[in-house]
JSON list of C-alpha atoms and ligand atoms in Angstrom, two decimals:
[
{"chain": "A", "resi": 44, "resn": "MET", "atom": "CA", "xyz": [138.71, 50.89, 88.62]},
{"chain": "A", "resi": 45, "resn": "HIS", "atom": "CA", "xyz": [140.52, 54.04, 87.49]},
{"chain": "A", "resi": 46, "resn": "ASP", "atom": "CA", "xyz": [137.34, 54.98, 85.61]},
{"chain": "A", "resi": 47, "resn": "ASP", "atom": "CA", "xyz": [135.60, 55.52, 88.92]},
{"chain": "A", "resi": 48, "resn": "LEU", "atom": "CA", "xyz": [138.00, 58.37, 89.78]},
{"chain": "A", "resi": 49, "resn": "SER", "atom": "CA", "xyz": [137.23, 61.95, 88.78]},
{"chain": "A", "resi": 50, "resn": "GLU", "atom": "CA", "xyz": [140.78, 63.06, 89.52]},
{"chain": "A", "resi": 51, "resn": "ILE", "atom": "CA", "xyz": [144.11, 61.52, 90.50]},
{"chain": "A", "resi": 52, "resn": "LEU", "atom": "CA", "xyz": [145.50, 63.54, 93.41]},
{"chain": "A", "resi": 53, "resn": "LEU", "atom": "CA", "xyz": [148.71, 61.60, 93.99]},
{"chain": "A", "resi": 54, "resn": "ASP", "atom": "CA", "xyz": [150.34, 59.16, 91.62]},
{"chain": "A", "resi": 55, "resn": "ALA", "atom": "CA", "xyz": [152.42, 56.19, 92.71]},
{"chain": "A", "resi": 56, "resn": "ALA", "atom": "CA", "xyz": [155.74, 58.00, 92.22]},
{"chain": "A", "resi": 57, "resn": "ALA", "atom": "CA", "xyz": [154.68, 61.01, 94.31]},
{"chain": "A", "resi": 58, "resn": "ILE", "atom": "CA", "xyz": [153.50, 58.71, 97.09]},
{"chain": "A", "resi": 59, "resn": "ALA", "atom": "CA", "xyz": [156.69, 56.63, 97.01]},
{"chain": "A", "resi": 60, "resn": "GLY", "atom": "CA", "xyz": [158.89, 59.74, 97.20]},
{"chain": "A", "resi": 61, "resn": "ARG", "atom": "CA", "xyz": [157.03, 61.17, 100.15]},
{"chain": "A", "resi": 62, "resn": "VAL", "atom": "CA", "xyz": [156.89, 57.85, 101.99]},
{"chain": "A", "resi": 63, "resn": "GLU", "atom": "CA", "xyz": [160.70, 57.72, 101.85]},
{"chain": "A", "resi": 64, "resn": "GLN", "atom": "CA", "xyz": [160.90, 61.25, 103.29]},
{"chain": "A", "resi": 65, "resn": "ILE", "atom": "CA", "xyz": [158.46, 60.43, 106.08]},
{"chain": "A", "resi": 66, "resn": "ALA", "atom": "CA", "xyz": [160.47, 57.33, 106.94]},
{"chain": "A", "resi": 67, "resn": "ALA", "atom": "CA", "xyz": [163.64, 59.44, 107.18]},
{"chain": "A", "resi": 68, "resn": "GLU", "atom": "CA", "xyz": [161.91, 61.96, 109.47]},
{"chain": "A", "resi": 69, "resn": "LEU", "atom": "CA", "xyz": [160.49, 59.19, 111.62]},
{"chain": "A", "resi": 70, "resn": "ALA", "atom": "CA", "xyz": [163.88, 57.46, 111.82]},
{"chain": "A", "resi": 71, "resn": "ASP", "atom": "CA", "xyz": [165.39, 60.77, 113.04]},
{"chain": "A", "resi": 72, "resn": "ARG", "atom": "CA", "xyz": [162.73, 61.09, 115.73]},
{"chain": "A", "resi": 73, "resn": "LEU", "atom": "CA", "xyz": [163.21, 57.52, 116.86]},
{"chain": "A", "resi": 74, "resn": "ALA", "atom": "CA", "xyz": [167.02, 57.62, 116.71]},
{"chain": "A", "resi": 75, "resn": "PRO", "atom": "CA", "xyz": [167.52, 58.36, 120.44]},
{"chain": "A", "resi": 76, "resn": "ALA", "atom": "CA", "xyz": [165.25, 55.45, 121.41]},
{"chain": "A", "resi": 77, "resn": "ALA", "atom": "CA", "xyz": [166.88, 53.17, 118.85]},
{"chain": "A", "resi": 78, "resn": "GLU", "atom": "CA", "xyz": [170.36, 54.10, 120.15]},
{"chain": "A", "resi": 79, "resn": "ARG", "atom": "CA", "xyz": [169.32, 53.20, 123.69]},
{"chain": "A", "resi": 80, "resn": "ASP", "atom": "CA", "xyz": [167.84, 49.98, 122.32]},
{"chain": "A", "resi": 81, "resn": "ASP", "atom": "CA", "xyz": [164.45, 51.03, 123.74]},
{"chain": "A", "resi": 82, "resn": "PRO", "atom": "CA", "xyz": [161.56, 49.04, 122.33]},
{"chain": "A", "resi": 83, "resn": "VAL", "atom": "CA", "xyz": [159.74, 50.72, 119.45]},
{"chain": "A", "resi": 84, "resn": "VAL", "atom": "CA", "xyz": [156.28, 49.48, 118.54]},
{"chain": "A", "resi": 85, "resn": "LEU", "atom": "CA", "xyz": [154.60, 50.51, 115.32]},
{"chain": "A", "resi": 86, "resn": "VAL", "atom": "CA", "xyz": [150.83, 50.35, 115.62]},
{"chain": "A", "resi": 87, "resn": "PRO", "atom": "CA", "xyz": [149.15, 50.43, 112.18]},
{"chain": "A", "resi": 88, "resn": "VAL", "atom": "CA", "xyz": [145.43, 51.10, 112.13]},
{"chain": "A", "resi": 89, "resn": "LEU", "atom": "CA", "xyz": [143.74, 48.44, 110.03]},
{"chain": "A", "resi": 90, "resn": "THR", "atom": "CA", "xyz": [142.74, 48.19, 107.30]},
{"chain": "A", "resi": 91, "resn": "GLY", "atom": "CA", "xyz": [143.46, 51.50, 105.60]},
{"chain": "A", "resi": 92, "resn": "SER", "atom": "CA", "xyz": [147.09, 51.90, 106.67]},
{"chain": "A", "resi": 93, "resn": "LEU", "atom": "CA", "xyz": [148.15, 48.46, 105.44]},
{"chain": "A", "resi": 94, "resn": "VAL", "atom": "CA", "xyz": [149.72, 49.59, 102.16]},
{"chain": "A", "resi": 95, "resn": "PHE", "atom": "CA", "xyz": [151.32, 52.71, 103.66]},
{"chain": "A", "resi": 96, "resn": "THR", "atom": "CA", "xyz": [152.76, 50.72, 106.57]},
{"chain": "A", "resi": 97, "resn": "ALA", "atom": "CA", "xyz": [154.18, 48.04, 104.27]},
{"chain": "A", "resi": 98, "resn": "ASP", "atom": "CA", "xyz": [156.07, 50.67, 102.27]},
{"chain": "A", "resi": 99, "resn": "LEU", "atom": "CA", "xyz": [157.05, 52.79, 105.27]},
{"chain": "A", "resi": 100, "resn": "ILE", "atom": "CA", "xyz": [158.65, 50.05, 107.37]},
{"chain": "A", "resi": 101, "resn": "ARG", "atom": "CA", "xyz": [160.90, 48.96, 104.55]},
{"chain": "A", "resi": 102, "resn": "HIS", "atom": "CA", "xyz": [162.57, 52.38, 104.75]},
{"chain": "A", "resi": 103, "resn": "LEU", "atom": "CA", "xyz": [162.95, 52.22, 108.54]},
{"chain": "A", "resi": 104, "resn": "PRO", "atom": "CA", "xyz": [166.23, 50.57, 109.42]},
{"chain": "A", "resi": 105, "resn": "LEU", "atom": "CA", "xyz": [165.66, 50.12, 113.13]},
{"chain": "A", "resi": 106, "resn": "LYS", "atom": "CA", "xyz": [164.49, 47.40, 115.48]},
{"chain": "A", "resi": 107, "resn": "MET", "atom": "CA", "xyz": [160.74, 47.50, 115.89]},
{"chain": "A", "resi": 108, "resn": "ARG", "atom": "CA", "xyz": [157.69, 45.45, 116.54]},
{"chain": "A", "resi": 109, "resn": "LEU", "atom": "CA", "xyz": [154.41, 45.66, 114.65]},
{"chain": "A", "resi": 110, "resn": "ASP", "atom": "CA", "xyz": [151.19, 45.37, 116.54]},
{"chain": "A", "resi": 111, "resn": "VAL", "atom": "CA", "xyz": [147.99, 46.22, 114.65]},
{"chain": "A", "resi": 112, "resn": "VAL", "atom": "CA", "xyz": [144.76, 47.72, 115.95]},
{"chain": "A", "resi": 113, "resn": "THR", "atom": "CA", "xyz": [141.34, 47.95, 114.38]},
{"chain": "A", "resi": 114, "resn": "VAL", "atom": "CA", "xyz": [139.14, 51.01, 114.74]},
{"chain": "A", "resi": 115, "resn": "SER", "atom": "CA", "xyz": [135.74, 51.18, 113.20]},
{"chain": "A", "resi": 116, "resn": "SER", "atom": "CA", "xyz": [134.60, 54.56, 111.94]},
{"chain": "A", "resi": 117, "resn": "TYR", "atom": "CA", "xyz": [132.50, 53.88, 108.87]},
{"chain": "A", "resi": 118, "resn": "ALA", "atom": "CA", "xyz": [129.41, 51.76, 108.92]},
{"chain": "A", "resi": 119, "resn": "GLY", "atom": "CA", "xyz": [128.89, 50.24, 105.47]},
{"chain": "A", "resi": 120, "resn": "ARG", "atom": "CA", "xyz": [128.72, 52.66, 102.62]},
{"chain": "A", "resi": 121, "resn": "ALA", "atom": "CA", "xyz": [128.63, 55.94, 104.47]},
{"chain": "A", "resi": 122, "resn": "THR", "atom": "CA", "xyz": [131.41, 58.34, 103.55]},
{"chain": "A", "resi": 123, "resn": "GLU", "atom": "CA", "xyz": [131.00, 60.36, 106.72]},
{"chain": "A", "resi": 124, "resn": "SER", "atom": "CA", "xyz": [132.75, 59.36, 109.90]},
{"chain": "A", "resi": 125, "resn": "ALA", "atom": "CA", "xyz": [130.38, 58.06, 112.55]},
{"chain": "A", "resi": 126, "resn": "GLY", "atom": "CA", "xyz": [132.87, 58.44, 115.37]},
{"chain": "A", "resi": 127, "resn": "ALA", "atom": "CA", "xyz": [135.57, 56.00, 116.31]},
{"chain": "A", "resi": 128, "resn": "SER", "atom": "CA", "xyz": [135.42, 52.85, 118.38]},
{"chain": "A", "resi": 129, "resn": "LEU", "atom": "CA", "xyz": [138.04, 50.19, 119.08]},
{"chain": "A", "resi": 130, "resn": "VAL", "atom": "CA", "xyz": [137.32, 46.75, 117.68]},
{"chain": "A", "resi": 131, "resn": "GLY", "atom": "CA", "xyz": [139.12, 44.11, 119.71]},
{"chain": "A", "resi": 132, "resn": "GLY", "atom": "CA", "xyz": [141.72, 45.46, 122.07]},
{"chain": "A", "resi": 133, "resn": "ILE", "atom": "CA", "xyz": [144.95, 47.38, 122.04]},
{"chain": "A", "resi": 134, "resn": "PRO", "atom": "CA", "xyz": [148.33, 45.67, 122.08]},
{"chain": "A", "resi": 135, "resn": "THR", "atom": "CA", "xyz": [149.40, 44.34, 125.46]},
{"chain": "A", "resi": 136, "resn": "ASP", "atom": "CA", "xyz": [152.68, 45.27, 127.12]},
{"chain": "A", "resi": 137, "resn": "LEU", "atom": "CA", "xyz": [152.95, 48.89, 125.94]},
{"chain": "A", "resi": 138, "resn": "GLN", "atom": "CA", "xyz": [154.45, 49.99, 129.23]},
{"chain": "A", "resi": 139, "resn": "GLY", "atom": "CA", "xyz": [157.55, 52.11, 128.58]},
{"chain": "A", "resi": 140, "resn": "ARG", "atom": "CA", "xyz": [157.47, 51.59, 124.84]},
{"chain": "A", "resi": 141, "resn": "HIS", "atom": "CA", "xyz": [157.85, 54.16, 122.10]},
{"chain": "A", "resi": 142, "resn": "VAL", "atom": "CA", "xyz": [154.62, 53.83, 120.19]},
{"chain": "A", "resi": 143, "resn": "VAL", "atom": "CA", "xyz": [154.17, 55.01, 116.61]},
{"chain": "A", "resi": 144, "resn": "LEU", "atom": "CA", "xyz": [150.58, 55.16, 115.43]},
{"chain": "A", "resi": 145, "resn": "VAL", "atom": "CA", "xyz": [150.28, 54.81, 111.66]},
{"chain": "A", "resi": 146, "resn": "ASP", "atom": "CA", "xyz": [147.10, 55.65, 109.80]},
{"chain": "A", "resi": 147, "resn": "ASP", "atom": "CA", "xyz": [146.14, 56.29, 106.21]},
{"chain": "A", "resi": 148, "resn": "ILE", "atom": "CA", "xyz": [144.28, 59.55, 106.76]},
{"chain": "A", "resi": 149, "resn": "PHE", "atom": "CA", "xyz": [143.56, 62.07, 109.50]},
{"chain": "A", "resi": 150, "resn": "ASP", "atom": "CA", "xyz": [140.03, 63.18, 108.77]},
{"chain": "A", "resi": 151, "resn": "THR", "atom": "CA", "xyz": [138.04, 64.29, 111.83]},
{"chain": "A", "resi": 152, "resn": "GLY", "atom": "CA", "xyz": [140.93, 63.00, 113.91]},
{"chain": "A", "resi": 153, "resn": "ARG", "atom": "CA", "xyz": [138.72, 60.94, 116.20]},
{"chain": "A", "resi": 154, "resn": "THR", "atom": "CA", "xyz": [140.48, 57.69, 115.37]},
{"chain": "A", "resi": 155, "resn": "LEU", "atom": "CA", "xyz": [143.97, 58.87, 116.25]},
{"chain": "A", "resi": 156, "resn": "SER", "atom": "CA", "xyz": [142.79, 60.91, 119.19]},
{"chain": "A", "resi": 157, "resn": "LEU", "atom": "CA", "xyz": [141.14, 57.81, 120.67]},
{"chain": "A", "resi": 158, "resn": "LEU", "atom": "CA", "xyz": [144.22, 55.69, 120.04]},
{"chain": "A", "resi": 159, "resn": "ASP", "atom": "CA", "xyz": [146.62, 58.32, 121.38]},
{"chain": "A", "resi": 160, "resn": "THR", "atom": "CA", "xyz": [144.70, 58.35, 124.65]},
{"chain": "A", "resi": 161, "resn": "GLU", "atom": "CA", "xyz": [144.56, 54.54, 124.79]},
{"chain": "A", "resi": 162, "resn": "MET", "atom": "CA", "xyz": [148.32, 54.18, 124.21]},
{"chain": "A", "resi": 163, "resn": "ARG", "atom": "CA", "xyz": [149.19, 56.76, 126.86]},
{"chain": "A", "resi": 164, "resn": "THR", "atom": "CA", "xyz": [146.78, 55.17, 129.32]},
{"chain": "A", "resi": 165, "resn": "ALA", "atom": "CA", "xyz": [148.48, 51.82, 128.64]},
{"chain": "A", "resi": 166, "resn": "GLY", "atom": "CA", "xyz": [151.78, 53.37, 129.78]},
{"chain": "A", "resi": 167, "resn": "ALA", "atom": "CA", "xyz": [153.56, 54.14, 126.49]},
{"chain": "A", "resi": 168, "resn": "ALA", "atom": "CA", "xyz": [156.73, 56.18, 127.04]},
{"chain": "A", "resi": 169, "resn": "ASP", "atom": "CA", "xyz": [155.68, 58.38, 124.14]},
{"chain": "A", "resi": 170, "resn": "VAL", "atom": "CA", "xyz": [153.28, 58.30, 121.23]},
{"chain": "A", "resi": 171, "resn": "THR", "atom": "CA", "xyz": [154.15, 59.59, 117.76]},
{"chain": "A", "resi": 172, "resn": "SER", "atom": "CA", "xyz": [151.47, 59.68, 115.10]},
{"chain": "A", "resi": 173, "resn": "VAL", "atom": "CA", "xyz": [152.15, 59.39, 111.40]},
{"chain": "A", "resi": 174, "resn": "VAL", "atom": "CA", "xyz": [149.56, 59.74, 108.67]},
{"chain": "A", "resi": 175, "resn": "LEU", "atom": "CA", "xyz": [149.91, 59.72, 104.92]},
{"chain": "A", "resi": 176, "resn": "LEU", "atom": "CA", "xyz": [147.03, 62.14, 104.33]},
{"chain": "A", "resi": 177, "resn": "SER", "atom": "CA", "xyz": [145.31, 64.87, 106.29]},
{"chain": "A", "resi": 178, "resn": "LYS", "atom": "CA", "xyz": [142.16, 66.87, 105.54]},
{"chain": "A", "resi": 179, "resn": "PRO", "atom": "CA", "xyz": [142.63, 70.09, 107.55]},
{"chain": "A", "resi": 180, "resn": "ALA", "atom": "CA", "xyz": [139.10, 71.31, 106.75]},
{"chain": "A", "resi": 181, "resn": "ARG", "atom": "CA", "xyz": [137.61, 68.36, 108.66]},
{"chain": "A", "resi": 182, "resn": "HIS", "atom": "CA", "xyz": [139.59, 68.24, 111.91]},
{"chain": "A", "resi": 183, "resn": "GLU", "atom": "CA", "xyz": [137.42, 68.05, 115.02]},
{"chain": "A", "resi": 184, "resn": "VAL", "atom": "CA", "xyz": [139.94, 67.22, 117.75]},
{"chain": "A", "resi": 185, "resn": "GLU", "atom": "CA", "xyz": [142.84, 68.99, 119.44]},
{"chain": "A", "resi": 186, "resn": "LEU", "atom": "CA", "xyz": [145.45, 66.39, 118.53]},
{"chain": "A", "resi": 187, "resn": "ARG", "atom": "CA", "xyz": [147.51, 66.95, 115.39]},
{"chain": "A", "resi": 188, "resn": "PRO", "atom": "CA", "xyz": [149.59, 64.18, 113.81]},
{"chain": "A", "resi": 189, "resn": "ASP", "atom": "CA", "xyz": [153.36, 64.54, 114.26]},
{"chain": "A", "resi": 190, "resn": "LEU", "atom": "CA", "xyz": [154.10, 63.63, 110.67]},
{"chain": "A", "resi": 191, "resn": "VAL", "atom": "CA", "xyz": [151.81, 64.22, 107.68]},
{"chain": "A", "resi": 192, "resn": "GLY", "atom": "CA", "xyz": [152.55, 63.08, 104.14]},
{"chain": "A", "resi": 193, "resn": "PHE", "atom": "CA", "xyz": [150.15, 65.30, 102.23]},
{"chain": "A", "resi": 194, "resn": "GLU", "atom": "CA", "xyz": [147.41, 67.75, 103.12]},
{"chain": "A", "resi": 195, "resn": "ILE", "atom": "CA", "xyz": [144.46, 67.26, 100.79]},
{"chain": "A", "resi": 196, "resn": "PRO", "atom": "CA", "xyz": [141.17, 69.06, 100.17]},
{"chain": "A", "resi": 197, "resn": "ASP", "atom": "CA", "xyz": [137.90, 67.91, 101.69]},
{"chain": "A", "resi": 198, "resn": "ALA", "atom": "CA", "xyz": [137.02, 65.18, 99.19]},
{"chain": "A", "resi": 199, "resn": "PHE", "atom": "CA", "xyz": [136.48, 61.47, 99.60]},
{"chain": "A", "resi": 200, "resn": "VAL", "atom": "CA", "xyz": [139.58, 59.71, 98.31]},
{"chain": "A", "resi": 201, "resn": "VAL", "atom": "CA", "xyz": [140.43, 56.09, 97.61]},
{"chain": "A", "resi": 202, "resn": "GLY", "atom": "CA", "xyz": [143.47, 54.01, 96.67]},
{"chain": "A", "resi": 203, "resn": "TYR", "atom": "CA", "xyz": [146.78, 53.06, 98.28]},
{"chain": "A", "resi": 204, "resn": "GLY", "atom": "CA", "xyz": [144.92, 51.33, 101.10]},
{"chain": "A", "resi": 205, "resn": "LEU", "atom": "CA", "xyz": [141.98, 53.73, 101.36]},
{"chain": "A", "resi": 206, "resn": "ASP", "atom": "CA", "xyz": [138.63, 52.24, 100.50]},
{"chain": "A", "resi": 207, "resn": "TYR", "atom": "CA", "xyz": [135.06, 52.99, 99.68]},
{"chain": "A", "resi": 208, "resn": "ASP", "atom": "CA", "xyz": [132.80, 50.16, 100.85]},
{"chain": "A", "resi": 209, "resn": "GLY", "atom": "CA", "xyz": [135.84, 47.87, 101.00]},
{"chain": "A", "resi": 210, "resn": "LEU", "atom": "CA", "xyz": [136.89, 48.54, 97.41]},
{"chain": "A", "resi": 211, "resn": "TYR", "atom": "CA", "xyz": [139.75, 50.41, 95.66]},
{"chain": "A", "resi": 212, "resn": "ARG", "atom": "CA", "xyz": [142.41, 49.68, 98.30]},
{"chain": "A", "resi": 213, "resn": "ASN", "atom": "CA", "xyz": [144.63, 48.11, 95.66]},
{"chain": "A", "resi": 214, "resn": "LEU", "atom": "CA", "xyz": [144.84, 51.20, 93.42]},
{"chain": "A", "resi": 215, "resn": "PRO", "atom": "CA", "xyz": [148.49, 52.29, 93.34]},
{"chain": "A", "resi": 216, "resn": "CYS", "atom": "CA", "xyz": [147.50, 55.98, 93.21]},
{"chain": "A", "resi": 217, "resn": "ILE", "atom": "CA", "xyz": [145.18, 58.09, 95.36]},
{"chain": "A", "resi": 218, "resn": "GLY", "atom": "CA", "xyz": [142.22, 59.69, 93.66]},
{"chain": "A", "resi": 219, "resn": "VAL", "atom": "CA", "xyz": [138.87, 61.34, 94.21]},
{"chain": "A", "resi": 220, "resn": "LEU", "atom": "CA", "xyz": [135.93, 59.01, 93.77]},
{"chain": "A", "resi": 221, "resn": "ARG", "atom": "CA", "xyz": [133.29, 60.12, 91.26]},
{"chain": "A", "resi": 222, "resn": "PRO", "atom": "CA", "xyz": [129.96, 60.90, 92.95]},
{"chain": "A", "resi": 223, "resn": "GLU", "atom": "CA", "xyz": [128.31, 58.34, 90.61]},
{"chain": "A", "resi": 224, "resn": "ALA", "atom": "CA", "xyz": [130.53, 55.61, 92.08]},
{"chain": "A", "resi": 225, "resn": "ILE", "atom": "CA", "xyz": [129.17, 56.30, 95.57]},
{"chain": "A", "resi": 226, "resn": "GLY", "atom": "CA", "xyz": [126.02, 54.24, 95.85]},
{"chain": "B", "resi": 534, "resn": "IMP", "atom": "P1", "xyz": [138.78, 60.06, 111.46]},
{"chain": "B", "resi": 534, "resn": "IMP", "atom": "O1", "xyz": [138.58, 59.27, 112.71]},
{"chain": "B", "resi": 534, "resn": "IMP", "atom": "O2", "xyz": [137.59, 60.91, 111.09]},
{"chain": "B", "resi": 534, "resn": "IMP", "atom": "O3", "xyz": [140.07, 60.86, 111.43]},
{"chain": "B", "resi": 534, "resn": "IMP", "atom": "O4", "xyz": [138.81, 59.04, 110.29]},
{"chain": "B", "resi": 534, "resn": "IMP", "atom": "C1", "xyz": [139.88, 58.27, 110.04]},
{"chain": "B", "resi": 534, "resn": "IMP", "atom": "C2", "xyz": [139.47, 57.07, 109.24]},
{"chain": "B", "resi": 534, "resn": "IMP", "atom": "O5", "xyz": [138.37, 57.31, 108.37]},
{"chain": "B", "resi": 534, "resn": "IMP", "atom": "C3", "xyz": [140.63, 56.70, 108.37]},
{"chain": "B", "resi": 534, "resn": "IMP", "atom": "O6", "xyz": [141.44, 55.76, 109.03]},
{"chain": "B", "resi": 534, "resn": "IMP", "atom": "C4", "xyz": [139.97, 56.12, 107.14]},
{"chain": "B", "resi": 534, "resn": "IMP", "atom": "O7", "xyz": [139.79, 54.73, 107.33]},
{"chain": "B", "resi": 534, "resn": "IMP", "atom": "C5", "xyz": [138.61, 56.76, 107.09]},
{"chain": "B", "resi": 534, "resn": "IMP", "atom": "N1", "xyz": [138.56, 57.88, 106.09]},
{"chain": "B", "resi": 534, "resn": "IMP", "atom": "C6", "xyz": [138.49, 59.19, 106.33]},
{"chain": "B", "resi": 534, "resn": "IMP", "atom": "N2", "xyz": [138.47, 59.91, 105.20]},
{"chain": "B", "resi": 534, "resn": "IMP", "atom": "C7", "xyz": [138.52, 59.02, 104.20]},
{"chain": "B", "resi": 534, "resn": "IMP", "atom": "C8", "xyz": [138.54, 59.13, 102.75]},
{"chain": "B", "resi": 534, "resn": "IMP", "atom": "O8", "xyz": [138.52, 60.22, 102.15]},
{"chain": "B", "resi": 534, "resn": "IMP", "atom": "N3", "xyz": [138.59, 57.96, 102.07]},
{"chain": "B", "resi": 534, "resn": "IMP", "atom": "C9", "xyz": [138.63, 56.74, 102.67]},
{"chain": "B", "resi": 534, "resn": "IMP", "atom": "N4", "xyz": [138.64, 56.58, 104.01]},
{"chain": "B", "resi": 534, "resn": "IMP", "atom": "C10", "xyz": [138.57, 57.71, 104.76]},
{"chain": "B", "resi": 535, "resn": "MG", "atom": "MG1", "xyz": [141.09, 53.68, 108.85]}
]
């Protein structure tokens, strides 16, 4: 699997260190809500944010619920975003809740922009968005994530939850996929 990478951008240790920092920053932001015992709902975007979310929540010592959403943005093997659409629904009972959207990467931003609007429309008290990666060169929306782990160049990356055609999610590092591996 590693052979299909032309470059490792972030190794497991770098990711782990940054995830801990992001968790600390997020815990600070959520502290007032947590102190008031307000309900916090983490909303991971499947499937890419699965690994990131699993690591992040174990550094978040506060009461929270997890309620996943699925957004489809890539049809099959394409590595270009084809826009975002919700698959299934959004969590019920978001009224008055502090929602934290968690995604693997902020690329065009359409996914998080769509979800941010949906959560606010559903009555969330506030919406915080957290992404592990961001590709500033590709942003197409006004929204910017509140917390970003790493800004990366405009390259297609895989690993640590991110896939190409459903593969490579289990790589512990994040790397650039060789053009030959893109079929
Ligand atoms: P956006 O809606 O364009 O911001 O795209 C966000 C989604 O596209 C992410 O949740 C990922 O699933 C996927 N994505 C964007 N860039 C990459 C990449 O470089 N590798 C793998 N998936 C990506
Ligand atoms: Mg995704």
